[in-house]
Coordinates of C-alpha atoms and ligand atoms in Angstrom, one line a residue:
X1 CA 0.0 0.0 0.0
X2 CA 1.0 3.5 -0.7
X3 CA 2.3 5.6 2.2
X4 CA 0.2 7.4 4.4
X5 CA -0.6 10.8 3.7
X6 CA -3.3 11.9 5.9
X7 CA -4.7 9.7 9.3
X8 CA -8.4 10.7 9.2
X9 CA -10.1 10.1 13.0
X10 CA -13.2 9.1 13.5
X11 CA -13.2 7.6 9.7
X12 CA -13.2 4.0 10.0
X13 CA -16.3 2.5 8.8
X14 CA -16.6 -0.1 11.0
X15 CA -15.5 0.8 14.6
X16 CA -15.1 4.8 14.0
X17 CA -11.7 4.9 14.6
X18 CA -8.5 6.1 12.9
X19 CA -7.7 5.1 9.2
X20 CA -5.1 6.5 6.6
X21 CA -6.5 8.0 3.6
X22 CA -5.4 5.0 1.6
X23 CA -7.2 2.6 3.6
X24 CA -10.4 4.6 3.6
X25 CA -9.9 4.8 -0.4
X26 CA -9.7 1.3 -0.8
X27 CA -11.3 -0.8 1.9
X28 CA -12.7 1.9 4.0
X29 CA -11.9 -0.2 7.4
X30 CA -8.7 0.0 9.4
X31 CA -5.9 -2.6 9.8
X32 CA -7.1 -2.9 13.0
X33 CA -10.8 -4.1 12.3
X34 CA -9.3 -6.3 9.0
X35 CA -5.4 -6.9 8.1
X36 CA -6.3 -8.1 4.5
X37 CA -7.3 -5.3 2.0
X38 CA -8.8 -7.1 -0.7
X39 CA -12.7 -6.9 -1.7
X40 CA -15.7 -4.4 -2.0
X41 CA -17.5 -3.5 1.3
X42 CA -19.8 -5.5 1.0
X43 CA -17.0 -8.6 1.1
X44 CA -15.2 -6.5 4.2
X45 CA -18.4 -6.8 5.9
X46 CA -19.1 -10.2 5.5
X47 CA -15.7 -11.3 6.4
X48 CA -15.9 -9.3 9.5
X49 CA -19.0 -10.9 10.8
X50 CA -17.3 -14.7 10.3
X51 CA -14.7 -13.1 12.6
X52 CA -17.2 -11.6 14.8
X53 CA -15.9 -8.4 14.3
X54 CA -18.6 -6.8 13.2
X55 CA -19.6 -2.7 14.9
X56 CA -20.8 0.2 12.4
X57 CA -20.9 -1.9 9.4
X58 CA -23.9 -4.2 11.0
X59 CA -26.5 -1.7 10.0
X60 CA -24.7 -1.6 6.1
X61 CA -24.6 -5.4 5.7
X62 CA -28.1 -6.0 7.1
X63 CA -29.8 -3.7 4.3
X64 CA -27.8 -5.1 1.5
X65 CA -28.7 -8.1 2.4
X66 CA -32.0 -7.9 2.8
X67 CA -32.0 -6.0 -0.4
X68 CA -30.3 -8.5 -2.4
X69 CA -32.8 -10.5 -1.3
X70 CA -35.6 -8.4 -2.4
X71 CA -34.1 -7.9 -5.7
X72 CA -34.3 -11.6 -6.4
X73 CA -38.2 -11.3 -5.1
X74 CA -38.9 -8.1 -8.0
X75 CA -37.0 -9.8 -10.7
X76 CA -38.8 -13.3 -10.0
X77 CA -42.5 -10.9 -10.0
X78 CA -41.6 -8.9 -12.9
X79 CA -39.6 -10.3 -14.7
X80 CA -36.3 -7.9 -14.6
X81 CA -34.2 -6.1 -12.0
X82 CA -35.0 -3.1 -10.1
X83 CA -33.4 0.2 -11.7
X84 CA -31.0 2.9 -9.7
X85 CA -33.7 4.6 -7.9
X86 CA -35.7 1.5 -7.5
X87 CA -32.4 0.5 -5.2
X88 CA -32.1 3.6 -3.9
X89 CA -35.7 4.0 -2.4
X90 CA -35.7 0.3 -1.8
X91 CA -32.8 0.5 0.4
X92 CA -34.1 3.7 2.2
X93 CA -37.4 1.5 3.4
X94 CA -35.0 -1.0 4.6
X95 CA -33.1 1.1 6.6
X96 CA -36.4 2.7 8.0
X97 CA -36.9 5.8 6.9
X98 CA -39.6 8.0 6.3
X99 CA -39.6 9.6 3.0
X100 CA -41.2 11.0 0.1
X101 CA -40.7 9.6 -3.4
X102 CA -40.9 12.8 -5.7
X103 CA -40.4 11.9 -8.9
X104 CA -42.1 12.0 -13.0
X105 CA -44.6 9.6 -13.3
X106 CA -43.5 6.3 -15.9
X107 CA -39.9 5.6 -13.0
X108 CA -41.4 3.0 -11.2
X109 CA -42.4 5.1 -7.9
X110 CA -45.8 2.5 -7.8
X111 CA -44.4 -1.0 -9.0
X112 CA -41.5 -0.5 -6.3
X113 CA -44.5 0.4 -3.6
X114 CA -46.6 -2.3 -4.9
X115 CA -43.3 -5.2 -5.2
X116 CA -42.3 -3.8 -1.6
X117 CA -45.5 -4.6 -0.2
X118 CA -45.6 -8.0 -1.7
X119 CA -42.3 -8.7 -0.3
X120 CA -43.0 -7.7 3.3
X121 CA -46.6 -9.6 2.3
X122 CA -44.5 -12.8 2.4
X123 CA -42.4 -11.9 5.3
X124 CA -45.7 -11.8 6.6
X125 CA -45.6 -7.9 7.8
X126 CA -48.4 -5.6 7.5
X127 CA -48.9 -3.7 4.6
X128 CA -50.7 -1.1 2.6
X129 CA -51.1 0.6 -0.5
X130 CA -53.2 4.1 -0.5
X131 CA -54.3 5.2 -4.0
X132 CA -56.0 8.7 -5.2
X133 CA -58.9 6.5 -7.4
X134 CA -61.3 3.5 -7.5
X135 CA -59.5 2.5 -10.5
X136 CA -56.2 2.9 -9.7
X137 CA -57.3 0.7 -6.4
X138 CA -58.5 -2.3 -8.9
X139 CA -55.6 -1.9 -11.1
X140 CA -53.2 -2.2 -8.5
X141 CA -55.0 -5.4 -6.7
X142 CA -55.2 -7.6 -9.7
X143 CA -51.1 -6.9 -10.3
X144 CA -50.1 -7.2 -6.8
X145 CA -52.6 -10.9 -7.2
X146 CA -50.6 -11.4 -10.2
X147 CA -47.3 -10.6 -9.2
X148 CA -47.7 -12.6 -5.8
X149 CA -48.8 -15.8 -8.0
X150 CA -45.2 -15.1 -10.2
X151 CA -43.3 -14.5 -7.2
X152 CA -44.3 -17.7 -5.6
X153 CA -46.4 -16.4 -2.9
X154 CA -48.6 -19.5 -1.6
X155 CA -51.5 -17.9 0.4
X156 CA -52.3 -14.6 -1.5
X157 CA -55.9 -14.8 1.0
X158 CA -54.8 -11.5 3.2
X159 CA -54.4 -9.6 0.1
X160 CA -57.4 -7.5 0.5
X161 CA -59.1 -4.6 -1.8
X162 CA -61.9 -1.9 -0.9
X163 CA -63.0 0.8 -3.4
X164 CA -66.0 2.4 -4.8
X165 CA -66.5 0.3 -7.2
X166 CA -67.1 -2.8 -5.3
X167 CA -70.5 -4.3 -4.9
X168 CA -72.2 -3.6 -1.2
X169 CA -71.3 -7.7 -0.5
X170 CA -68.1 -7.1 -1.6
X171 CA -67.1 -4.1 0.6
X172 CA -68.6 -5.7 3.4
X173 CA -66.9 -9.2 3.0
X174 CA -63.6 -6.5 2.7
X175 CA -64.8 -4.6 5.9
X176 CA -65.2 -7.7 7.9
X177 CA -61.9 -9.2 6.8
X178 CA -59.9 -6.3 7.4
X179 CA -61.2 -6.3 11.0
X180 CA -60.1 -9.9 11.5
X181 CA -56.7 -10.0 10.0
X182 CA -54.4 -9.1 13.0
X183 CA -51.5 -10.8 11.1
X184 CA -50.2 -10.0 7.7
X185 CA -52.1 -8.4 5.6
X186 CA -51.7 -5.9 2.2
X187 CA -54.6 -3.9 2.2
X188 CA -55.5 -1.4 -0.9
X189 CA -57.7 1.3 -1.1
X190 CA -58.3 4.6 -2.2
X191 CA -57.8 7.5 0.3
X192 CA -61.4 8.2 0.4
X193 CA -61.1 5.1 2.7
X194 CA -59.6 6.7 5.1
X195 CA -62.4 9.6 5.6
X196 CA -65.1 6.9 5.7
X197 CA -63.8 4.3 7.1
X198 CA -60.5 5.5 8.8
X199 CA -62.0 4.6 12.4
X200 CA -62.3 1.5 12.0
X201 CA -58.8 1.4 10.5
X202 CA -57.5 3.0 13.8
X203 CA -58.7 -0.2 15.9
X204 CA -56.9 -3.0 14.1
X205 CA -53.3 -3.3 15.0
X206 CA -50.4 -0.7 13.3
X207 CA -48.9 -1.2 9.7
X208 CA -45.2 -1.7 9.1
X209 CA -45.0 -0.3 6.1
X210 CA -47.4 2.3 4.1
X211 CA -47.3 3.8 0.9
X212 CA -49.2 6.2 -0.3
X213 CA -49.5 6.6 -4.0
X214 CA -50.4 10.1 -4.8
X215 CA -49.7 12.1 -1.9
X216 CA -50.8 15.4 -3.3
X217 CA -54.3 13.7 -3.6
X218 CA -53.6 12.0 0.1
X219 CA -52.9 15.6 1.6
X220 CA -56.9 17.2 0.5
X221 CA -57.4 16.2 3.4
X222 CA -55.5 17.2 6.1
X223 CA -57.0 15.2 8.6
X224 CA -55.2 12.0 6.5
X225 CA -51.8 13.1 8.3
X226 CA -53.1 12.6 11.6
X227 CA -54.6 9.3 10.1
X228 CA -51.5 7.9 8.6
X229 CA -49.5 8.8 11.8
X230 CA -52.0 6.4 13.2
X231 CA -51.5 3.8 10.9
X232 CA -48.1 3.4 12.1
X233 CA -48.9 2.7 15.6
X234 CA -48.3 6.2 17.3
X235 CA -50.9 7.4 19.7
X236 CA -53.5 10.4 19.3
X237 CA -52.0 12.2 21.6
X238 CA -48.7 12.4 19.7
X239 CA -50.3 14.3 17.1
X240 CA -51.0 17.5 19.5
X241 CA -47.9 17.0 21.3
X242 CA -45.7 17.4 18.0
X243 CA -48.1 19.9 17.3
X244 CA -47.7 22.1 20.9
X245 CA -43.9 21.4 20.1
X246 CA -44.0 23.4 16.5
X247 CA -46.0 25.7 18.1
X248 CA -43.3 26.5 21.2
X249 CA -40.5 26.7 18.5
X250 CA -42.1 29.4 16.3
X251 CA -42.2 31.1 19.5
X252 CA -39.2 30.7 21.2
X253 CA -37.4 31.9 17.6
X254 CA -38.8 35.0 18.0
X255 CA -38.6 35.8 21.6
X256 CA -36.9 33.1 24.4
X257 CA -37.5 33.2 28.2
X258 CA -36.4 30.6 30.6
X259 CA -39.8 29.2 30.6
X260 CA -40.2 29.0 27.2
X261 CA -37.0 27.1 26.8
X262 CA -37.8 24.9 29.2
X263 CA -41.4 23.6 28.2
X264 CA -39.5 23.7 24.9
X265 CA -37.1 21.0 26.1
X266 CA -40.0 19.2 28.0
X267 CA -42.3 18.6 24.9
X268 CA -39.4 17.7 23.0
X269 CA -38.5 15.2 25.2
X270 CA -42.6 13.9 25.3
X271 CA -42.3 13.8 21.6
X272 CA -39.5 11.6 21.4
X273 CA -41.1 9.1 24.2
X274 CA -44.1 9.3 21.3
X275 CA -42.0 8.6 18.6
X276 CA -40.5 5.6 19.9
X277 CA -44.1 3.8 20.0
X278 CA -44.0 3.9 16.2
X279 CA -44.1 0.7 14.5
X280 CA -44.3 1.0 10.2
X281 CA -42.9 3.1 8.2
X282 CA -44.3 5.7 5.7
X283 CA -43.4 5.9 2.2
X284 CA -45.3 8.5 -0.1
X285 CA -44.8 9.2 -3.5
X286 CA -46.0 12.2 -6.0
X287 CA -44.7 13.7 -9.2
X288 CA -44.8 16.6 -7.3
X289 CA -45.8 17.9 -3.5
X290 CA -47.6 21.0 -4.2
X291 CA -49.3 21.2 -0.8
X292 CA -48.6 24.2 1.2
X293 CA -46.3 23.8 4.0
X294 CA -49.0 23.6 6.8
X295 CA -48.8 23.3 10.4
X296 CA -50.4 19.7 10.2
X297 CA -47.8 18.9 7.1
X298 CA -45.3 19.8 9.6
X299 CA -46.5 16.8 12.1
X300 CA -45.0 14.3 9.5
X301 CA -41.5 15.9 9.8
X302 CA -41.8 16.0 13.7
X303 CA -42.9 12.8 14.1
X304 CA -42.0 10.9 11.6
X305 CA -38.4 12.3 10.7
X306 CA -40.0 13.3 7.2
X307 CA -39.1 16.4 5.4
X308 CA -42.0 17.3 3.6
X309 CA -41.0 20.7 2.5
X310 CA -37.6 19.3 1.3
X311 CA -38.9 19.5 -1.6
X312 CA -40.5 23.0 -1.8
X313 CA -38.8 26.4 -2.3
X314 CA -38.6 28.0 1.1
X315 CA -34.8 28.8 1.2
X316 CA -34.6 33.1 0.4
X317 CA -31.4 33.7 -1.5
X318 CA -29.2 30.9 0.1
X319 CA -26.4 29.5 -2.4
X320 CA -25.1 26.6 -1.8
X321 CA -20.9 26.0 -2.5
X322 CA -18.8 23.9 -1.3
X323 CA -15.3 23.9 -1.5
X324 CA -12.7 21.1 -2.6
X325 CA -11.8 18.5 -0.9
X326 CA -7.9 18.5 0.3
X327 CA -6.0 20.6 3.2
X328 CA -7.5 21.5 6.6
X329 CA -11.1 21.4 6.1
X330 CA -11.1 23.4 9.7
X331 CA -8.9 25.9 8.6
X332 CA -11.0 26.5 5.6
X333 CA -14.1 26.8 7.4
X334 CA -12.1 29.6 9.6
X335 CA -11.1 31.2 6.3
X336 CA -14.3 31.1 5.0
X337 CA -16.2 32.8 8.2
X338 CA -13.5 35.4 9.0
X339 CA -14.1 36.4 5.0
X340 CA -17.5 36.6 5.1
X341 CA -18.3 37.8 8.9
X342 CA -21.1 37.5 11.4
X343 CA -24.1 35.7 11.0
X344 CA -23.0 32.5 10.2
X345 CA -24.1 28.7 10.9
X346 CA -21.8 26.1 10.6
X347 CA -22.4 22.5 10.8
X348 CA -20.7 19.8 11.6
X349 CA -21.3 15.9 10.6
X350 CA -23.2 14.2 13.3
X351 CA -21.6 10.9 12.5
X352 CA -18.3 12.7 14.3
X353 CA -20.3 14.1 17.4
X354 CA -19.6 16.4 19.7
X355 CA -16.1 16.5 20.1
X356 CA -15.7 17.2 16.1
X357 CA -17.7 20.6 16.7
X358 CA -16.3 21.7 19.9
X359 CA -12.6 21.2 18.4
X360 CA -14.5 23.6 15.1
X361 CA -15.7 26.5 17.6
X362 CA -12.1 26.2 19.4
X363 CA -11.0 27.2 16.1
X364 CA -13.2 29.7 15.2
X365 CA -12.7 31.0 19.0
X366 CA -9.3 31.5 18.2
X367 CA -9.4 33.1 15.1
X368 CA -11.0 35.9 17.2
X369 CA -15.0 35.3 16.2
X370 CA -17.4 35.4 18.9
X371 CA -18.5 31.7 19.2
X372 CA -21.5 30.3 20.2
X373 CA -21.8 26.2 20.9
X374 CA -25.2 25.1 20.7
X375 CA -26.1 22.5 22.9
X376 CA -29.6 23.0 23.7
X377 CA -31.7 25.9 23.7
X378 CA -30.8 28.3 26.4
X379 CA -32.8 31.9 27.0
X380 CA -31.6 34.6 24.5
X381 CA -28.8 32.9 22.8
X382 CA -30.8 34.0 19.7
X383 CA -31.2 37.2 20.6
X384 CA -27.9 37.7 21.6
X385 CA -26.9 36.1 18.2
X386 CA -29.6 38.4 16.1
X387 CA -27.9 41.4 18.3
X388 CA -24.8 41.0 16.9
X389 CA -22.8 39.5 20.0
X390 CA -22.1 36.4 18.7
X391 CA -20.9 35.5 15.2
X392 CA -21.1 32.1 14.4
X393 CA -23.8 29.2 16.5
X394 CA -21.6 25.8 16.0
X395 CA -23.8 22.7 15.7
X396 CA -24.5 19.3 15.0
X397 CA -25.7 18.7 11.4
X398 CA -28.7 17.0 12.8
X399 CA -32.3 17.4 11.2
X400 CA -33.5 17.5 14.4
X401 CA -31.9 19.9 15.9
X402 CA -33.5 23.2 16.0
X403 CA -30.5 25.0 14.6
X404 CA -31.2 23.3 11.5
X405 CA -35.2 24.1 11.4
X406 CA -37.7 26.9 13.0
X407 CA -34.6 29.2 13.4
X408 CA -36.5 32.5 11.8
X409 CA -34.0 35.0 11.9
X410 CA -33.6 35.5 8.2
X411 CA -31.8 39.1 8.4
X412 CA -29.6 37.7 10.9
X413 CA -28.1 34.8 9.1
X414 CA -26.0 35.4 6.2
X415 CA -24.5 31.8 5.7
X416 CA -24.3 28.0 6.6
X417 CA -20.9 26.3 6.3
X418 CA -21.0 22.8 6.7
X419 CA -17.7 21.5 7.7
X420 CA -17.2 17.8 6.1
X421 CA -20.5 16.3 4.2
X422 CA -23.5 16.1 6.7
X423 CA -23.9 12.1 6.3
X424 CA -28.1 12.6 6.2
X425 CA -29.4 14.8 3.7
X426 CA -29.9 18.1 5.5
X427 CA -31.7 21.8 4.6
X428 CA -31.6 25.0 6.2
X429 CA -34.9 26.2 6.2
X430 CA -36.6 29.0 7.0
X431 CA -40.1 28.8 7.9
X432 CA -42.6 31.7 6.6
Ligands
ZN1 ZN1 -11.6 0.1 12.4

């Protein structure tokens, strides 16, 4: 191997630890977690569990194996092998996520939703498949009937459709089976469903996995959000707490008091306790998201992770550059803010915690800015900040962190640097 020329900490995949730049190039694990430097990642991976060795990379080798297994599953139903994004989106539900699909129609958005389901059918999970129209429902039943016959699945009987169209015996024998099934199940309908008959939805056990199919249709009605959180298994209650949690942010970014930033850290922590009760996980996908930005849309990114409004123009005159890897990526971020002065952000990449950004505000610290290191919200650091008397917040490049979201101060901040890649995709917003 070539000689060293740069020891990145905090860089190997596997246990996080120190790695040269040539090992990170080319197996990505240190010496220490594997001697031998042969092999994709995938390989590494494997031979580190037969050696037990196994730490970061668990998570990685779980989802591509479980995804090579789901590729055999789509090419034995259809007949070919998912595409790029169909790997992409399909790895993203098998790491857990929440997330929106936003893409033209005719690039596979539903047969991914539909093969999904059928997949996690036959791991017998429960599943289900929200379209905009009757038709649409129908269509979709009789492929996912015909894909589970090509894919092999043997009892197809929990497969379950309820539309408009349907005869009165027919969306009663529906109604009473969907009330019975506790175990699997994939379940189709339209999202008029959910406005009829949601309540009835809402006493048979959570989903694991829901996609919705046209979520610009889905969102008419607003009350759907508070449906589909549902779905997933999180209590009532978690819908007003997330919403008593926006509402205390909004405030406390335009004026903070002690009280405020307490109750503020109080809901917070209530949220999370909510969140944990979740069991499925929300997929929804759309050509486009043109619903506004609500306070209820808002509800799916605090409870759910999901960043609705990713995908809507709400940044004012932010530019995004980034500079070139190579040198001292500190010492260019301290370059960078002592150009362009106060009212800066700058991120740092969670996946390096805490130590990473306090070493970064050291270094800002000493290039004479006034530094601020946010740990949690304490009473008029943003004012102070908005004042003028400090230059730069430091902070973790986490999406929940409410430097990254709510902060309203858009005469204030200039600038975000992000120092290093923020390993989860990220954006500054600022809310209207
Ligand atoms: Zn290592």
């Amino acid at each position: 191997m070539e000689e060293a020329r740069a020891i990145y900490s905090f860089a190997c995949a596997n246990c996080g630890g120190e790695i040269t730049d040539g090992r990170l190039l080319e197996v990505g694990v240190c010496e220490k977690c594997l001697p031998s430097s042969d092999g994709g990642l995938l390989e590494v991976a494997e031979k580190l569990r037969a050696e037990g060795k196994l730490e970061k990379l668990r998570e990685y080798l779980r989802i591509q194996l479980e995804y090579e297994d789901f590729r055999k599953f789509f090419e034995k139903a259809l007949g070919f092998e998912p595409w790029a994004l169909q790997e992409v989106w399909a790895k993203r539900i098998f790491s857990g996520d929440n997330f929106a699909i936003v893409a033209p129609t005719g690039v596979g958005k539903t047969v991914l939703g539909l093969i999904m389901a059928l997949y996690l059918y036959r791991k017998r999970r429960r599943c289900y498949l929200i379209t905009p129209s009757s038709i649409l429902a129908q269509q979709l039943y009789e492929k996912a009937l015909s894909f589970a016959e090509r894919a092999g699945i043997r009892d197809p009987g929990a497969i379950i459709v309820y539309h408009g169209g349907l005869s009165k015996g027919e969306k009663a024998e529906a109604l009473k089976k969907i009330g019975e099934k506790s175990g699997r199940i994939l379940l189709i309908t339209t999202d008029r469903f959910l406005v009829d008959h949601g309540d009835a939805l809402m006493k048979v056990k959570a989903f694991d996995y829901v996609f919705v199919d046209d979520v610009d249709s889905f969102l008419k009605s607003p009350k759907n959000i508070d449906k589909a959180v549902a779905l997933l298994g999180l209590r009532p209650e978690s819908v007003e707490k997330a919403l008593k949690l926006i509402e205390v942010r909004v405030k406390l970014a335009k004026s903070s008091s002690k009280e405020l930033a307490e109750e503020y850290e109080k809901l917070s922590e209530e949220v999370r306790r909510e969140k944990a009760r979740r069991r499925g996980i929300l997929v929804v996908a759309g050509a486009t998201i043109r619903g506004r930005r609500t306070r209820r849309m808002m509800i799916f990114e605090e409870l759910l992770d999901f960043e609705v409004g990713r995908f809507q123009e709400f940044v004012r005159n932010i530019e995004d550059f980034y500079l070139k890897e190579g040198g001292d990526i500190i010492e260019k971020a301290v370059e960078l803010v002592k150009r362009h002065g106060g009212g800066c952000l700058v991120f740092t990449p969670h996946a390096l915690g805490r130590a990473y950004a306090e070493k970064v505000a050291e270094r800002l610290q000493q290039a004479g800015l006034k530094v601020y290191l946010y740990q949690k919200m304490e009473t008029d650091v943003l004012q102070r900040f908005s004042e003028g008397e400090i230059d730069v917040m430091v902070g973790l490049a986490a999406s929940r962190s409410p430097l990254t979201r709510g902060l309203d101060l858009p005469a204030r901040i200039r600038y975000a640097v992000f120092v290093g890649v923020p390993r989860r995709e990220l954006r500054i917003r600022f809310d209207e």
